[in-house]
Short mmCIF file of C-alpha atoms in Angstrom, two decimals:
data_model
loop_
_atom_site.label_atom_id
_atom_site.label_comp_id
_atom_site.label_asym_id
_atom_site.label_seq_id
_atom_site.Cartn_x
_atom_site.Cartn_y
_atom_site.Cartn_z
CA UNK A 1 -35.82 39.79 138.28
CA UNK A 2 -33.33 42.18 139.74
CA UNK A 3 -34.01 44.79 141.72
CA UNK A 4 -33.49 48.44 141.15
CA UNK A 5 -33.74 47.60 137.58
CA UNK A 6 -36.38 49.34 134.81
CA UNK A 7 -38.87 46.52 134.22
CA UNK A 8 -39.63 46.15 130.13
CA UNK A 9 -42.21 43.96 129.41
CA UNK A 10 -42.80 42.47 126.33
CA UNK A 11 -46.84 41.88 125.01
CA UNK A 12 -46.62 39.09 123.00
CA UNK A 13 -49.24 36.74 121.65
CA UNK A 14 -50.14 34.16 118.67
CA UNK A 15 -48.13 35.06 115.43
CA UNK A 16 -46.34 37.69 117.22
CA UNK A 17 -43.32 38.88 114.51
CA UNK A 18 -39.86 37.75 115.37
CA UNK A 19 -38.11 41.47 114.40
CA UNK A 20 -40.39 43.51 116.02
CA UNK A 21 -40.35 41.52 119.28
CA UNK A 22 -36.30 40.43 118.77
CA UNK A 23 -34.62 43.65 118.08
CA UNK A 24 -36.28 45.82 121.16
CA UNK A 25 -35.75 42.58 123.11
CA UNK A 26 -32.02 42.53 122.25
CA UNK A 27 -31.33 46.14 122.52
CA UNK A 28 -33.08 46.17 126.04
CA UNK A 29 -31.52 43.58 127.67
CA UNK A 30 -27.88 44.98 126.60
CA UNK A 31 -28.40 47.09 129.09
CA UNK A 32 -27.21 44.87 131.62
CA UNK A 33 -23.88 45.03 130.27
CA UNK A 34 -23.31 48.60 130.84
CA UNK A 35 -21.96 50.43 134.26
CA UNK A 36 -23.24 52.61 135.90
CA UNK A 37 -27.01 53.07 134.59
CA UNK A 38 -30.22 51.82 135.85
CA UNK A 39 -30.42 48.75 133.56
CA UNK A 40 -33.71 46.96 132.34
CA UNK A 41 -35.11 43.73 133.49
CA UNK A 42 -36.72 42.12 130.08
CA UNK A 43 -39.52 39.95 130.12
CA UNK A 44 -42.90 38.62 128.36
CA UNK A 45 -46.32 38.80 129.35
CA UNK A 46 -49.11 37.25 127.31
CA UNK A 47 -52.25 35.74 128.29
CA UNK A 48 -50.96 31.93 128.34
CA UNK A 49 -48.08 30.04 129.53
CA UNK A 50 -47.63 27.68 126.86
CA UNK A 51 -45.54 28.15 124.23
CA UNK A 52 -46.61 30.96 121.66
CA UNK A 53 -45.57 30.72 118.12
CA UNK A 54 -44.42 33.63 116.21
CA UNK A 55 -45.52 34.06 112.29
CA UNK A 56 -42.12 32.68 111.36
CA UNK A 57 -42.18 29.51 113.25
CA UNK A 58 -40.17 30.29 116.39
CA UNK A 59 -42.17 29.35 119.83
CA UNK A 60 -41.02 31.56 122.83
CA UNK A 61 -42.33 30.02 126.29
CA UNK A 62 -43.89 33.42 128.15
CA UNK A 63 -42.39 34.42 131.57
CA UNK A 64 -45.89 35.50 133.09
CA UNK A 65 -49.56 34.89 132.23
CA UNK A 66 -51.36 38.69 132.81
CA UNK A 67 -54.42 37.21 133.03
CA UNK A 68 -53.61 34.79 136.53
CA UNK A 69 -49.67 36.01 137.55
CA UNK A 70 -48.94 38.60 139.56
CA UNK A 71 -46.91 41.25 137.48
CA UNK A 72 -44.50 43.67 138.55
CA UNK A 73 -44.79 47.56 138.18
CA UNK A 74 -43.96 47.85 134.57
CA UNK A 75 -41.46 50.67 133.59
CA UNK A 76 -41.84 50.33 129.63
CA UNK A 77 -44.54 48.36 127.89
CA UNK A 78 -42.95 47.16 124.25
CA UNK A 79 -46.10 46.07 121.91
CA UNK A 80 -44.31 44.35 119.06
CA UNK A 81 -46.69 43.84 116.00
CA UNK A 82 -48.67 40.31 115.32
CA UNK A 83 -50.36 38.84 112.82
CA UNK A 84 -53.61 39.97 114.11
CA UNK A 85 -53.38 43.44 115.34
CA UNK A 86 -55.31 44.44 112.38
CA UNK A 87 -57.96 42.29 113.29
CA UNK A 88 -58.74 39.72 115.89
CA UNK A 89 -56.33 40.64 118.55
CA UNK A 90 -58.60 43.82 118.58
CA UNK A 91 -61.47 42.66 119.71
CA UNK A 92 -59.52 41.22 122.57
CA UNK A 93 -61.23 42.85 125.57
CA UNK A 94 -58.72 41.27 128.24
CA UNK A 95 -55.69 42.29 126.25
CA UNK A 96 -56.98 45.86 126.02
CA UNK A 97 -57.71 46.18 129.26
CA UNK A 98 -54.59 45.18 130.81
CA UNK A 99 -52.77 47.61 127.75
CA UNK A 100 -54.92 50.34 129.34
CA UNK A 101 -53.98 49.15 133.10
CA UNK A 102 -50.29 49.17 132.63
CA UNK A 103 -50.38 52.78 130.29
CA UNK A 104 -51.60 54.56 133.57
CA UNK A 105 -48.58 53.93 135.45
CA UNK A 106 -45.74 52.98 132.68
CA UNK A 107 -43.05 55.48 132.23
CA UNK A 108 -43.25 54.71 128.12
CA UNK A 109 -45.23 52.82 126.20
CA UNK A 110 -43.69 51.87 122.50
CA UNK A 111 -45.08 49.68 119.94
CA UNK A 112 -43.48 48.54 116.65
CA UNK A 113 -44.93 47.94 113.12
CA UNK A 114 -49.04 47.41 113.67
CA UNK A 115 -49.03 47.27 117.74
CA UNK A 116 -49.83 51.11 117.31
CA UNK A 117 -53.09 49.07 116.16
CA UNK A 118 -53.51 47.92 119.62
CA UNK A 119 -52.55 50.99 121.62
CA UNK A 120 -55.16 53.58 118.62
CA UNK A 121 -57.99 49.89 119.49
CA UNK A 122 -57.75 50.94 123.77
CA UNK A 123 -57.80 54.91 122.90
CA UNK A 124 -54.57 55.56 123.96
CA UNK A 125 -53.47 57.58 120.80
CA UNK A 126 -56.40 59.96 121.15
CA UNK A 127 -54.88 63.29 121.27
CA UNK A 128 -50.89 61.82 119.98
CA UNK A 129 -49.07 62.03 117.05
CA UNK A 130 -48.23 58.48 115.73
CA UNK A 131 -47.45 55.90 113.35
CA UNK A 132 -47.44 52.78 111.71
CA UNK A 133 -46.12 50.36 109.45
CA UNK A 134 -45.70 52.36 106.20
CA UNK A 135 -48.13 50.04 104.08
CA UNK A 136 -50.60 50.22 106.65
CA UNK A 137 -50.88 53.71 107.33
CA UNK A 138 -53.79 53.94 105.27
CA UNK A 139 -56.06 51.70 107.08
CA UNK A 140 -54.43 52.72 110.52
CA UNK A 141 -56.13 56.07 109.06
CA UNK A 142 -59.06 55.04 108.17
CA UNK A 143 -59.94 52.87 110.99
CA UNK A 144 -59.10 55.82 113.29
CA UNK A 145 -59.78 59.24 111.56
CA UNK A 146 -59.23 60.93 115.28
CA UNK A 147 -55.96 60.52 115.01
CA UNK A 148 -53.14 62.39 113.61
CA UNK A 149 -50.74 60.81 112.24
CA UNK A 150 -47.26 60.63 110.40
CA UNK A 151 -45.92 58.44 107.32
CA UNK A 152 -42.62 59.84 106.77
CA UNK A 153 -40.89 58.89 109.38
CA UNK A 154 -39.24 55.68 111.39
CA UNK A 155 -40.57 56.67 114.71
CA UNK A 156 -42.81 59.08 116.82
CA UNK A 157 -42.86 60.11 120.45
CA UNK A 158 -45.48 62.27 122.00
CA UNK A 159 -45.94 62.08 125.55
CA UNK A 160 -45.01 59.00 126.99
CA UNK A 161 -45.88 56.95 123.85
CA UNK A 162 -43.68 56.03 121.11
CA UNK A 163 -44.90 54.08 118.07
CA UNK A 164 -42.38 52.91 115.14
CA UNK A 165 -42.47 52.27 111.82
CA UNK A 166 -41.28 48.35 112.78
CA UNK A 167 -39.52 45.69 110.92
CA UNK A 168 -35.74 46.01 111.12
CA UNK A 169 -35.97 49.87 112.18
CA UNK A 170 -37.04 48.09 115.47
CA UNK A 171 -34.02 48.58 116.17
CA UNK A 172 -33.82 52.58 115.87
CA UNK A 173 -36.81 52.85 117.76
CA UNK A 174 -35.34 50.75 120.94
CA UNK A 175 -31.79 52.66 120.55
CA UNK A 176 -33.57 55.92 120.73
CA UNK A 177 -35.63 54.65 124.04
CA UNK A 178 -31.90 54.20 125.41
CA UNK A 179 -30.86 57.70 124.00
CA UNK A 180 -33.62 58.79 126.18
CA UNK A 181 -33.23 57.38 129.50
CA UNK A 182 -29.24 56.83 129.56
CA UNK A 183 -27.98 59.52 127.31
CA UNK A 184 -25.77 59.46 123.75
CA UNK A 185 -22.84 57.82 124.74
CA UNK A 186 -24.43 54.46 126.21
CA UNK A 187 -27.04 54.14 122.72
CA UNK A 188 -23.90 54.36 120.94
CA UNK A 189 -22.03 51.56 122.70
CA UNK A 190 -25.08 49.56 123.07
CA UNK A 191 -25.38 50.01 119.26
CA UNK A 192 -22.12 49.11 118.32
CA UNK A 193 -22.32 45.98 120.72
CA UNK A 194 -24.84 44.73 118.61
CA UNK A 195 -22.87 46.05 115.41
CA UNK A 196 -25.14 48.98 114.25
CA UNK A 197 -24.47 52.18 113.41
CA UNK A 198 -26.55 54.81 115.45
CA UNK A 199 -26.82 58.69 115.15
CA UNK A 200 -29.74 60.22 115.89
CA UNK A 201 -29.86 63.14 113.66
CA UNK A 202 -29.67 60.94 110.58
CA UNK A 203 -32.75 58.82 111.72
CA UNK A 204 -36.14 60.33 110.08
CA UNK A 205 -38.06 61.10 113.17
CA UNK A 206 -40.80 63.24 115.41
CA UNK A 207 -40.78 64.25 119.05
CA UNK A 208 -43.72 66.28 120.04
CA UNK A 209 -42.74 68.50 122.33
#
């Protein structure tokens, strides 16, 4: 990894989903083709190094094992949703914990689709405005009535957390991270590198002030 680079890691485990891991993943790492900003190093963590295999069939060989590597100071934590984030990746104690360890120092935090599962599971959401994926707001309520939360919208940020609505508005949510930290201008050309069209103010959103 380069130095004087954001780090973006990338939580990924059994039947993680391709767009929700893909599309932050791709946005992120365009970064590196821009001058003149403070570009992201993208990587995965997960609690193997052998190969994981995504819902769809695609296996993606992790670059560090959080459970025996040594990680670097993560800047942004991307939890893309997985197959079991509404159930057996929750009662994953190790997982949590690490979540937990990384949210005390990270400068953001986003997750995508039903990783705001995993972030609500370590009681990180406790006091934020969030969402979900839209046919699993329900349960995301019902499981946790503390929180408050938003179903008309692609994506949320409150605080240093920002949870998306997932699937191929992935995508919004990453551009918007970039929006954030590098201004308009670059989210735009990173966007139309990767031939999507990006404006803000017609995305359906929430920042908490």
């Amino acid at each position: 990894m380069k130095e004087n680079r954001l780090n973006a890691a990338f939580l990924i485990m059994e039947g993680v989903y391709n767009t929700e891991f893909t599309a932050p993943y791709d946005i992120f790492q365009h970064t590196q083709y821009r001058e003149h900003i403070t570009a992201m190093n993208t990587f995965t963590v997960a609690n193997t190094l052998e190969p994981i295999t995504t819902f769809e069939g695609l296996r993606i060989l992790p670059d560090l094992d959080y459970t025996t590597d040594s990680i670097p100071p993560i800047d942004i934590l991307v939890i893309p949703s997985a197959e079991g984030h509404l159930n057996t990746d929750l009662k994953d104690t190790t997982m949590l914990s690490f979540v937990k360890k990384v949210a005390t120092s990270a400068r953001l935090i986003t997750s995508h689709c039903d990783g705001a599962f995993v972030l609500a599971e370590a009681g990180l959401l406790d006091g934020v405005v969030s969402t979900t994926f839209p046919s699993d707001i329900e349960t995301y309520k019902k499981r946790y009535p503390q929180l408050t939360v938003m179903d008309s919208v692609l994506f949320v940020h409150d605080d240093k957390y920002i949870t998306s609505a997932g699937g191929a508005k992935s995508f919004e949510a990453a551009l918007y991270v970039c929006e954030l930290l590098y201004g308009k201008k670059v989210a735009q050309d990173i966007a139309k590198g990767l031939v999507i069209s990006w404006n803000l103010e017609e995305i359906p959103h929430a920042i908490i002030p």
